[in-house]
Rosetta silent file (secondary structure, phi, psi, omega in degrees, C-alpha in Angstrom):
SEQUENCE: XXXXXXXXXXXXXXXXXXXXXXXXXXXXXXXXXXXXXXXXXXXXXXXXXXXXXXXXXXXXXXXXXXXXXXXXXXXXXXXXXXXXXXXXXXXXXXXXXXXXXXXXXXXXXXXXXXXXXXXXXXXXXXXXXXXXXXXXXXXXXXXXXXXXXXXX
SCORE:     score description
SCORE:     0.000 S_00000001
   1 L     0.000  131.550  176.774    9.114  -26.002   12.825 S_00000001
   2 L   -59.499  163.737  175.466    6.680  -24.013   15.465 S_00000001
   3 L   -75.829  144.868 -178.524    7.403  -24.255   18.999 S_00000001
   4 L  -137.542   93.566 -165.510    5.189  -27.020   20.621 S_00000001
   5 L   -65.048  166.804 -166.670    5.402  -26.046   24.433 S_00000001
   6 H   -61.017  -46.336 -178.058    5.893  -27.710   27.590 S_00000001
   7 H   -65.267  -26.671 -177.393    2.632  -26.883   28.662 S_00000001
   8 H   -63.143  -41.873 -174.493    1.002  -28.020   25.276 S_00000001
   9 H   -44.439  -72.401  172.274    3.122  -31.190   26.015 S_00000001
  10 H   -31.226  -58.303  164.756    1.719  -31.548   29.416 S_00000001
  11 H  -104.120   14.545  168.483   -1.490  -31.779   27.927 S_00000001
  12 H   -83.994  -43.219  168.690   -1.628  -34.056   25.212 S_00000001
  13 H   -24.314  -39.238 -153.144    0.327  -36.286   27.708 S_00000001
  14 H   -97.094  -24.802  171.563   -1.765  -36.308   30.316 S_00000001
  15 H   -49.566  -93.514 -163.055   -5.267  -36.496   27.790 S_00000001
  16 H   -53.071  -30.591  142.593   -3.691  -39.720   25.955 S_00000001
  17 H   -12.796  -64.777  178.448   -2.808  -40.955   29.540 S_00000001
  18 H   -82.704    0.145 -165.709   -6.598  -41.492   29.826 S_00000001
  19 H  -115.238  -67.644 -173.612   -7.513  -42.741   26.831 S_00000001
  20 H    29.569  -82.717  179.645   -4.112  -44.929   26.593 S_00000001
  21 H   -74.402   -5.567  150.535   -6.231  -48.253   27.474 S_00000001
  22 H  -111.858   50.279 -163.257   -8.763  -47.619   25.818 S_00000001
  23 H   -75.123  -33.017  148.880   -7.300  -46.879   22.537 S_00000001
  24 H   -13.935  -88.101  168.010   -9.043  -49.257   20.515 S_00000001
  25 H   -35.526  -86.479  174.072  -12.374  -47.845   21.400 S_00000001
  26 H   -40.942  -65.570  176.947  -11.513  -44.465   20.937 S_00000001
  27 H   -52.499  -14.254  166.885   -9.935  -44.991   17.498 S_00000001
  28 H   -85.930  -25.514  171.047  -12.726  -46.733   16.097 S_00000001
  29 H   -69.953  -20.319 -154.330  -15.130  -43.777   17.287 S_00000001
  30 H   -84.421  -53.405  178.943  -12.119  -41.652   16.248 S_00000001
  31 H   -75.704  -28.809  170.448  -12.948  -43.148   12.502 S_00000001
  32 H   -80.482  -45.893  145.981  -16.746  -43.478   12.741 S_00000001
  33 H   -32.286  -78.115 -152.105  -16.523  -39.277   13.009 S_00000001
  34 H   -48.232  -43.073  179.928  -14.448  -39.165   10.103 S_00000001
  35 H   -57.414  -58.622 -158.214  -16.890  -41.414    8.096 S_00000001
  36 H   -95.561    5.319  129.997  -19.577  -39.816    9.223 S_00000001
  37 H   -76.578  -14.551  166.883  -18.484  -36.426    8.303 S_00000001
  38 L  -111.081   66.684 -156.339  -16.866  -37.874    5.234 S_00000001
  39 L   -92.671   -0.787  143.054  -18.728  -40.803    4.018 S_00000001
  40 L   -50.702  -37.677  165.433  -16.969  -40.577    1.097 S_00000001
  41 H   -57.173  -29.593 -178.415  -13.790  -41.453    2.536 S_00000001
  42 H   -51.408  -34.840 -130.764  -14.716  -45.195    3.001 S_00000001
  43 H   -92.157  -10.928  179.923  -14.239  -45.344   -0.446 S_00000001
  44 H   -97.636   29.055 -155.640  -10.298  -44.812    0.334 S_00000001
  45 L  -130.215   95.725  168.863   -9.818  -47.779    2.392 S_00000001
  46 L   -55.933   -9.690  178.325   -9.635  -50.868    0.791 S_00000001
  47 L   -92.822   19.497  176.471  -10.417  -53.297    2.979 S_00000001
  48 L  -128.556   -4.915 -173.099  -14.114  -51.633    3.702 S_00000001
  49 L   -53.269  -59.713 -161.151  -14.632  -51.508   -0.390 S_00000001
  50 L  -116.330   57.745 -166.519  -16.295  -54.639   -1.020 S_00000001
  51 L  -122.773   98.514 -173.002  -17.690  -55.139    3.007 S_00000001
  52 L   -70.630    9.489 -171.310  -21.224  -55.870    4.254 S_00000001
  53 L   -81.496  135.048  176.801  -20.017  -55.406    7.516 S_00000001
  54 L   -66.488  142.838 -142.317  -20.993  -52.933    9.812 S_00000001
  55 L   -76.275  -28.193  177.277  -18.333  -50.380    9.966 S_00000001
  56 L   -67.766   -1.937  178.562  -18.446  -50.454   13.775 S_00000001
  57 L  -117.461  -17.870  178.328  -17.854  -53.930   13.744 S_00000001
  58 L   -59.192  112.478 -165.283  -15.279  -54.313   11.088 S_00000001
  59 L   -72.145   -2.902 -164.147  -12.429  -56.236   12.343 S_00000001
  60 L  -106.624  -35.971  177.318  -10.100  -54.771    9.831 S_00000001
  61 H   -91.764  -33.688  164.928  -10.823  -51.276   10.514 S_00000001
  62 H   -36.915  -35.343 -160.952  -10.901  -51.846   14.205 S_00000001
  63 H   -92.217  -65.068 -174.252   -7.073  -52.834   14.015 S_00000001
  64 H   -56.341  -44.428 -172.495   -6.276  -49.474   11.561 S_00000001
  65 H   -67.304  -57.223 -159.727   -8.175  -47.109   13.567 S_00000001
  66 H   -63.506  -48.896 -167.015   -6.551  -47.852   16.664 S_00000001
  67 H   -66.266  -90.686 -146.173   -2.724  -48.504   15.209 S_00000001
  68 H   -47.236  -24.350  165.823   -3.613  -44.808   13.541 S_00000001
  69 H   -60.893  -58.207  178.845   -4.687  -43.406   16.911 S_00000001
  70 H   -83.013   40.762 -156.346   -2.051  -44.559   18.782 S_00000001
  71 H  -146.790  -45.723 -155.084    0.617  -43.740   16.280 S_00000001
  72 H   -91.038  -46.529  162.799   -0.715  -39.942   16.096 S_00000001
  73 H   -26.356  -69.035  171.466   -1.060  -39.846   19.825 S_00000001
  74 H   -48.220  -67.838  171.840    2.417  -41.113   20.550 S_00000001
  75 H   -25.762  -67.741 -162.532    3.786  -38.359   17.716 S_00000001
  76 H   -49.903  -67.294 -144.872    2.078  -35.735   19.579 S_00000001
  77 H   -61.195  -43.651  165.996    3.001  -37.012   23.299 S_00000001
  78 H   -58.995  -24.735 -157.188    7.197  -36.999   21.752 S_00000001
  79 L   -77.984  -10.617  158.140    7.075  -33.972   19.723 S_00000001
  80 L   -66.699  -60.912  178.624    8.528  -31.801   22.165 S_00000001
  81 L   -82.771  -17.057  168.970   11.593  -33.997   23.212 S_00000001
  82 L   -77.087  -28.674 -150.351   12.259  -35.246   19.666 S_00000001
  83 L    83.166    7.837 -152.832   12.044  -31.995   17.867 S_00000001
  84 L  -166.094  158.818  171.863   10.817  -33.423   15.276 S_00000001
  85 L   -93.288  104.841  179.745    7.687  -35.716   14.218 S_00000001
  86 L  -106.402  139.242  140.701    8.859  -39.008   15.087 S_00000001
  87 L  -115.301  176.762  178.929    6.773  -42.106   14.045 S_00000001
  88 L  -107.886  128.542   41.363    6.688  -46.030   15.420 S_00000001
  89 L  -179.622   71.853  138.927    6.491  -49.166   13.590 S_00000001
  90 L   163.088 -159.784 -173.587    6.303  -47.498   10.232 S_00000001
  91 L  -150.297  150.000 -169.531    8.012  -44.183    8.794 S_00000001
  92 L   -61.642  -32.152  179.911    6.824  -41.000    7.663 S_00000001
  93 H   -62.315  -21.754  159.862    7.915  -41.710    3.902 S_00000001
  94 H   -82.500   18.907 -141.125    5.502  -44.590    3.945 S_00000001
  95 H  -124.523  -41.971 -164.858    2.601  -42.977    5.878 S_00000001
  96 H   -68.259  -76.828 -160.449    3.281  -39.636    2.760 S_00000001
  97 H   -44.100  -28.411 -167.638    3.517  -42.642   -0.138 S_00000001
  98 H   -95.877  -47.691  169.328    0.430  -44.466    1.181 S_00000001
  99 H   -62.248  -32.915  177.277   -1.592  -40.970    1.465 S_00000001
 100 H   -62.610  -38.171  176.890   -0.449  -39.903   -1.813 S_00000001
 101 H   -39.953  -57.588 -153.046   -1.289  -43.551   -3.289 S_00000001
 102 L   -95.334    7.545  174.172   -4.906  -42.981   -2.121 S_00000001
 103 L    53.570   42.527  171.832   -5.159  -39.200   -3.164 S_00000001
 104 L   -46.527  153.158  171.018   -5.500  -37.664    0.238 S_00000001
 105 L  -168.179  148.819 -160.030   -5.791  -33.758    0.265 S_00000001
 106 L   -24.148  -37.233  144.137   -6.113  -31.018    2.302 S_00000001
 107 H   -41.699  -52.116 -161.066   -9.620  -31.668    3.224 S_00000001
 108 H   -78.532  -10.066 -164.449   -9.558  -34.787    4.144 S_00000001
 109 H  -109.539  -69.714 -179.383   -6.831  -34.019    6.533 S_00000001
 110 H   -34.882  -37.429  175.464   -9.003  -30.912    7.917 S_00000001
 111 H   -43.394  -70.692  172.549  -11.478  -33.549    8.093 S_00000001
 112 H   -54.985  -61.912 -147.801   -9.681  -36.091   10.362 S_00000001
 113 H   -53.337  -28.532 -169.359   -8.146  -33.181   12.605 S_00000001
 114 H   -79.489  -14.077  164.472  -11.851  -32.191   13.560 S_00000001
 115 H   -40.118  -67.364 -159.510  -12.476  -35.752   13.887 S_00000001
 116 H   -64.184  -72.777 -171.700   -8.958  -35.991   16.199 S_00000001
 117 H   -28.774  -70.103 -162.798  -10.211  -32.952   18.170 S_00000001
 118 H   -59.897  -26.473  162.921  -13.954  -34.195   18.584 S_00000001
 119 H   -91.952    1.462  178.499  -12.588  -37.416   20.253 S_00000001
 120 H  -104.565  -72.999 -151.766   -9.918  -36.334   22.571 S_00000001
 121 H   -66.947  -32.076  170.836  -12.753  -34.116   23.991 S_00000001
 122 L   -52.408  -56.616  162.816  -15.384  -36.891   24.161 S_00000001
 123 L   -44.650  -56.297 -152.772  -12.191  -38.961   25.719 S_00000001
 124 L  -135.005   66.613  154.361  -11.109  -36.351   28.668 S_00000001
 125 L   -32.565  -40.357 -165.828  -14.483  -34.218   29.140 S_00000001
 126 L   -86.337  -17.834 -167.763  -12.916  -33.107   32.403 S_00000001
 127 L   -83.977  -19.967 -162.589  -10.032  -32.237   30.930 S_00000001
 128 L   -55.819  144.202  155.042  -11.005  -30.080   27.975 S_00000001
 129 L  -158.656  178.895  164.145   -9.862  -26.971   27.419 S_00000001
 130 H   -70.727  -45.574 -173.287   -9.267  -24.102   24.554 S_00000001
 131 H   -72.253  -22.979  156.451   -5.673  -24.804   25.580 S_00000001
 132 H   -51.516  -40.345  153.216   -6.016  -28.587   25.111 S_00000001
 133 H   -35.526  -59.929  174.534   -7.261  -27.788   21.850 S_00000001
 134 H   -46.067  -75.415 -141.551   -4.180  -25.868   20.579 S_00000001
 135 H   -31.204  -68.970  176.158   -2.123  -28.413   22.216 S_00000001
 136 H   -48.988  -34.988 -172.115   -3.726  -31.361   20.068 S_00000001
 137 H   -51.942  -73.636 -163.883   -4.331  -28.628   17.002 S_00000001
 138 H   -56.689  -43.389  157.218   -0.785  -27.769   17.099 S_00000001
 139 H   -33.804  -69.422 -164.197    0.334  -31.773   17.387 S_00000001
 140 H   -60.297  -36.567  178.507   -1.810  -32.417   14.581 S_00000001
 141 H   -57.323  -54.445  176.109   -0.686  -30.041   12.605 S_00000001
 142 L   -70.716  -18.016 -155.680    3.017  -30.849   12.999 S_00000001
 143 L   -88.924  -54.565 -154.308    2.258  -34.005   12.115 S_00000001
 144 H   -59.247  -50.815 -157.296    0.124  -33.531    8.943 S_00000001
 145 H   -64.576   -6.845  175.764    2.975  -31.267    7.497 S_00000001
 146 H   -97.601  -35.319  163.271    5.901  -33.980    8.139 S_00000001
 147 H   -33.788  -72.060  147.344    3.246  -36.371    6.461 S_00000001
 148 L   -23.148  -41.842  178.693    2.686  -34.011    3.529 S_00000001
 149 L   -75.614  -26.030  178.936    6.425  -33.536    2.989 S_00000001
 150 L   -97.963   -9.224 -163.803    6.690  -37.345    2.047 S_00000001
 151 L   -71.691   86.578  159.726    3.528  -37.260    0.060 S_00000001
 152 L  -156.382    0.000    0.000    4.977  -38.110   -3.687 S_00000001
């Protein structure tokens, strides 16, 4: 596993700091990116399948983007003192079996991260950096590939 540094630490901490309380919010904008570079993707969520609703209003995706926000957030913000990609209130062998289920693949995961990226900076404007990038990049990354590892 790469090294994921203090300083990288430092800033996804202090980024997801601000966004914390408003995670909600951010994760449904977090998802309305992904859609709307991937509008294809809807098609991998069942509960948006058979849904007049508008997606920005969709009480069912409101609740996933946000649990999925804060879940990757939290990974990142730990990933230093665990050593490891730890997640909360679910486990990576479900989070691989449920992507595998739904035939995620390396796109769609490139997909999200620019997604992840594009909303952290939208989140912390002032905050932004090339090294805030890595930081999250490098999070994200660590993340995908303990994800990946479960995918069968």
């Amino acid at each position: 596993m790469s090294s994921f540094s203090e300083e990288q630490e430092a800033l996804v901490v202090k980024s997801w700091g601000s966004m914390k309380k408003d995670a909600g919010e951010w994760g449904l904008k977090f998802f309305l990116k992904i859609f709307e570079i991937a509008p294809s993707a809807k098609k991998m969520f069942s509960f948006l399948k058979d849904s007049n609703v508008p997606l920005d209003q969709n009480p069912k995706l409101k609740i996933h983007a946000k649990s999925v926000l804060v879940m990757t957030c939290e990974a990142a913000v730990q990933l230093r003192k665990a050593g490891k990609v730890v997640v909360r209130d679910s486990t990576l062998k479900k989070i691989g079996a449920t992507h595998f289920k739904y035939g995620v693949v390396d796109e769609h995961f490139e997909v999200t991260k620019y997604a992840l990226l594009e909303t952290i900076k939208e989140a912390s404007p002032e905050m932004w950096s090339v090294e805030m990038k890595n930081a999250w990049g490098e999070a994200y990354d660590q993340l995908v590939s303990a994800i990946k590892t479960e995918m069968k």
